[in-house]
C-alpha positions as a printed NumPy array, in Angstrom:
array([[  4.01 , -18.262, -16.774],
       [  3.61 , -18.853, -13.02 ],
       [  2.037, -16.439, -10.535],
       [  2.406, -17.089,  -6.813],
       [  0.08 , -15.356,  -4.341],
       [  1.615, -15.147,  -0.87 ],
       [ -0.131, -16.149,   2.353],
       [  1.091, -15.268,   5.85 ],
       [ -0.607, -15.413,   9.24 ],
       [ -3.141, -12.56 ,   9.451],
       [ -3.41 , -11.942,   5.693],
       [ -6.453, -10.16 ,   4.26 ],
       [ -8.542, -12.733,   2.315],
       [ -9.83 , -10.249,  -0.272],
       [ -6.274,  -9.067,  -1.003],
       [ -5.578, -12.69 ,  -1.95 ],
       [ -8.791, -13.9  ,  -3.565],
       [ -9.381, -10.883,  -5.851],
       [ -6.077, -11.098,  -7.775],
       [ -6.06 , -14.913,  -7.551],
       [ -9.467, -15.162,  -9.249],
       [ -8.511, -12.663, -11.949],
       [ -5.183, -14.337, -12.702],
       [ -6.775, -17.806, -12.674],
       [ -9.399, -16.605, -15.161],
       [ -6.624, -15.115, -17.281],
       [ -4.946, -18.493, -17.397],
       [ -8.202, -20.101, -18.481],
       [ -9.055, -17.681, -21.291],
       [ -5.435, -17.702, -22.533],
       [ -5.436, -21.465, -22.908],
       [ -3.105, -22.094, -19.991],
       [ -0.515, -19.374, -20.606],
       [ -0.69 , -18.492, -16.899],
       [ -1.021, -20.657, -13.815],
       [ -1.515, -19.35 , -10.286],
       [ -0.99 , -20.922,  -6.881],
       [ -1.177, -19.979,  -3.212],
       [  2.148, -20.145,  -1.392],
       [  3.749, -19.354,   1.944],
       [  7.3  , -18.84 ,   3.139],
       [  7.061, -22.146,   5.008],
       [  5.585, -24.234,   2.198],
       [  2.326, -26.145,   2.061],
       [  0.182, -25.423,   5.136],
       [ -3.116, -24.027,   6.337],
       [ -2.684, -20.287,   6.813],
       [ -5.071, -18.318,   9.064],
       [ -6.18 , -14.895,   7.875],
       [ -6.884, -11.98 ,  10.171],
       [-10.654, -12.496,  10.143],
       [-11.117, -16.203,  10.782],
       [-10.869, -17.471,   7.202],
       [ -8.058, -19.904,   6.453],
       [ -6.625, -20.769,   3.05 ],
       [ -4.222, -23.542,   2.146],
       [ -0.848, -22.763,   0.651],
       [  0.023, -25.569,  -1.743],
       [  3.695, -24.729,  -2.206],
       [  6.596, -22.638,  -0.924],
       [  7.226, -19.159,  -2.266],
       [  9.922, -19.666,  -4.879],
       [ 11.428, -16.46 ,  -6.293],
       [ 13.513, -18.496,  -8.716],
       [ 10.457, -20.107, -10.264],
       [  7.717, -17.476, -10.08 ],
       [  7.256, -14.959, -12.87 ],
       [  4.741, -12.904, -10.851],
       [  4.459, -12.623,  -7.064],
       [  1.461, -11.025,  -5.333],
       [  1.861,  -9.859,  -1.716],
       [ -1.344,  -9.128,   0.232],
       [ -1.823,  -6.961,   3.27 ],
       [ -3.206,  -7.939,   6.665],
       [ -6.634,  -7.491,   8.199],
       [ -6.869,  -6.291,  11.78 ],
       [ -7.251,  -3.24 ,  13.952],
       [ -5.682,   0.092,  13.041],
       [ -3.98 ,   1.855,  15.975],
       [ -5.089,   5.407,  16.696],
       [ -2.324,   8.035,  16.388],
       [ -2.446,   8.764,  20.125],
       [ -1.807,   5.134,  21.156],
       [  1.814,   4.945,  19.989],
       [  3.164,   4.415,  23.505],
       [  0.486,   1.905,  24.535],
       [  0.89 ,  -1.873,  24.523],
       [  0.425,  -2.882,  20.873],
       [ -2.667,  -4.881,  19.961],
       [ -1.464,  -8.326,  18.8  ],
       [ -4.272,  -8.301,  16.23 ],
       [ -3.351,  -4.906,  14.787],
       [ -2.194,  -4.609,  11.212],
       [  1.297,  -3.261,  12.1  ],
       [  1.899,  -6.202,  14.455],
       [  0.662,  -8.764,  11.913],
       [  2.906,  -7.295,   9.214],
       [  5.791,  -7.17 ,  11.685],
       [  5.258, -10.838,  12.548],
       [  5.449, -11.737,   8.864],
       [  8.844, -10.045,   8.748],
       [ 10.181, -12.438,  11.406],
       [  9.704, -15.368,   9.015],
       [ 11.729, -16.189,   5.903],
       [  9.277, -14.128,   3.844],
       [ 11.399, -10.922,   3.604],
       [ 14.431, -12.938,   2.455],
       [ 12.4  , -14.652,  -0.258],
       [ 10.798, -11.387,  -1.337],
       [ 14.21 ,  -9.743,  -1.415],
       [ 15.434, -12.456,  -3.762],
       [ 12.386, -11.847,  -5.963],
       [ 12.991,  -8.089,  -6.085],
       [ 16.628,  -8.695,  -7.026],
       [ 15.665, -11.028,  -9.878],
       [ 15.24 ,  -9.129, -13.139],
       [ 12.632, -11.455, -14.608],
       [ 10.244, -11.433, -11.639],
       [  7.325,  -9.002, -11.382],
       [  6.677,  -8.266,  -7.701],
       [  3.231,  -6.867,  -6.931],
       [  1.317,  -5.975,  -3.797],
       [ -2.202,  -5.134,  -2.689],
       [ -3.103,  -2.712,   0.104],
       [ -0.834,  -3.311,   3.134],
       [  1.324,  -5.672,   1.105],
       [  3.141,  -2.557,  -0.085],
       [  3.884,  -1.686,   3.546],
       [  5.222,  -5.196,   4.144],
       [  7.621,  -4.764,   1.231],
       [  8.567,  -1.29 ,   2.469],
       [  9.14 ,  -2.472,   6.059],
       [ 11.456,  -5.126,   4.609],
       [ 13.476,  -2.339,   2.944],
       [ 12.558,  -3.425,  -0.579],
       [ 10.844,  -0.304,  -1.964],
       [ 13.151,   2.549,  -0.973],
       [ 13.365,   5.055,  -3.815],
       [ 10.562,   3.316,  -5.694],
       [  7.067,   4.618,  -6.449],
       [  4.232,   2.666,  -4.832],
       [  0.765,   2.962,  -3.361],
       [ -1.167,   1.363,  -0.512],
       [ -4.421,   1.833,   1.41 ],
       [ -5.05 ,   5.552,   1.875],
       [ -4.632,   5.2  ,   5.659],
       [ -1.078,   3.943,   5.143],
       [  0.242,   6.409,   2.557],
       [  2.079,   8.565,   5.121],
       [  3.702,   5.5  ,   6.654],
       [  4.7  ,   4.243,   3.208],
       [  6.262,   7.62 ,   2.415],
       [  8.177,   7.561,   5.721],
       [  9.992,   4.384,   4.615],
       [ 11.711,   6.228,   1.784],
       [  9.201,   5.017,  -0.77 ],
       [  7.579,   7.599,  -3.048],
       [  3.948,   7.169,  -2.029],
       [  1.467,   7.881,  -4.833],
       [ -2.262,   8.264,  -4.163],
       [ -3.37 ,   6.194,  -7.153],
       [ -5.419,   3.034,  -7.601],
       [ -2.528,   1.166,  -9.252],
       [  1.107,   2.281,  -9.522],
       [  3.333,   0.635, -12.137],
       [  7.032,   1.15 , -11.384],
       [  8.457,  -1.365, -13.818],
       [  9.097,  -4.647, -12.01 ],
       [  7.167,  -3.371,  -8.968],
       [  3.399,  -2.891,  -9.293],
       [  1.258,  -1.96 ,  -6.29 ],
       [ -2.432,  -1.399,  -5.664],
       [ -4.318,   0.649,  -3.073],
       [ -7.305,  -0.502,  -0.949],
       [ -8.431,  -4.129,  -0.819],
       [-10.828,  -4.116,  -3.799],
       [ -8.04 ,  -2.724,  -5.983],
       [ -6.707,  -6.284,  -6.132],
       [ -9.17 ,  -6.778,  -8.989],
       [ -7.638,  -3.85 , -10.869],
       [ -4.138,  -5.107, -10.11 ],
       [ -4.948,  -8.529, -11.508],
       [ -6.382,  -7.117, -14.725],
       [ -3.38 ,  -4.803, -15.142],
       [ -1.029,  -7.77 , -14.716],
       [ -2.948,  -9.66 , -17.411],
       [ -2.756,  -6.688, -19.765],
       [  0.994,  -6.293, -19.175],
       [  1.902,  -9.955, -19.42 ],
       [ -0.705, -11.529, -21.718],
       [ -2.066,  -8.56 , -23.667],
       [ -5.174,  -6.357, -23.688],
       [ -7.478,  -8.894, -25.332],
       [ -6.961, -11.405, -22.53 ],
       [ -7.373,  -8.637, -19.929],
       [-10.541,  -7.39 , -21.638],
       [-12.026, -10.895, -21.747],
       [-11.509, -11.286, -17.996],
       [-12.804,  -7.785, -17.336],
       [-16.04 ,  -8.716, -19.154],
       [-16.234, -12.085, -17.391],
       [-16.013, -10.411, -13.99 ],
       [-18.302,  -7.514, -15.004],
       [-15.716,  -5.196, -13.505],
       [-14.265,  -2.085, -15.12 ],
       [-10.964,  -0.886, -13.759],
       [-11.027,   2.396, -11.884],
       [ -8.65 ,   5.284, -12.419],
       [ -5.442,   5.672, -14.384],
       [ -2.527,   3.296, -13.828],
       [  0.149,   5.721, -12.587],
       [  3.607,   5.551, -14.146],
       [  6.531,   7.952, -13.919],
       [  6.129,   8.917, -17.577],
       [  5.176,  12.041, -19.487],
       [  5.249,  15.69 , -18.403],
       [  5.122,  16.466, -14.696],
       [  1.835,  18.24 , -13.827],
       [  2.082,  21.844, -12.733],
       [  0.952,  22.369,  -9.139]])
């Protein structure tokens, strides 16, 4: 099984490293059942994050080859609500996500979403990137709490949960939730014993309930 973690200019390093480390550990404790690599839409290159850290993509995002794809968010400034008409900050999160959409990334992610055997996942603002690309309309997803209203405005059903599992689309909230996302992916794809082994290795217990559209609807 192959997991590809996406890099784009301005990405948030923790959105990438947290699930990468968890999935890598899952591959180790499962005897190689899972491999993970860093990729970009352009192929192998050094990719600058939004806070000065650069990581190297070793391959091109390949929706025909990847079984799991992880999309991170960006790190940058967050525009205040009353600055909508001002000149946008080139280092703001909306601009960084918008720049990523001008690359081949949305086309590749669209191919991944359309492929039945590919699990597309996202951390934090990665859900907004997918939504801005028109790939989550009518689906349930989560993102950083500051972006839930924006996610909902895209036609996505925004859920205020740590991790939202909507079948072949799994999303996680704020940046540290990438750990929880990674462990949930391991549990789904490799089983609870592998996930538990990695959870113990990382001394991290998942927070909250993984939300799914199952069971009775709560009464308001």
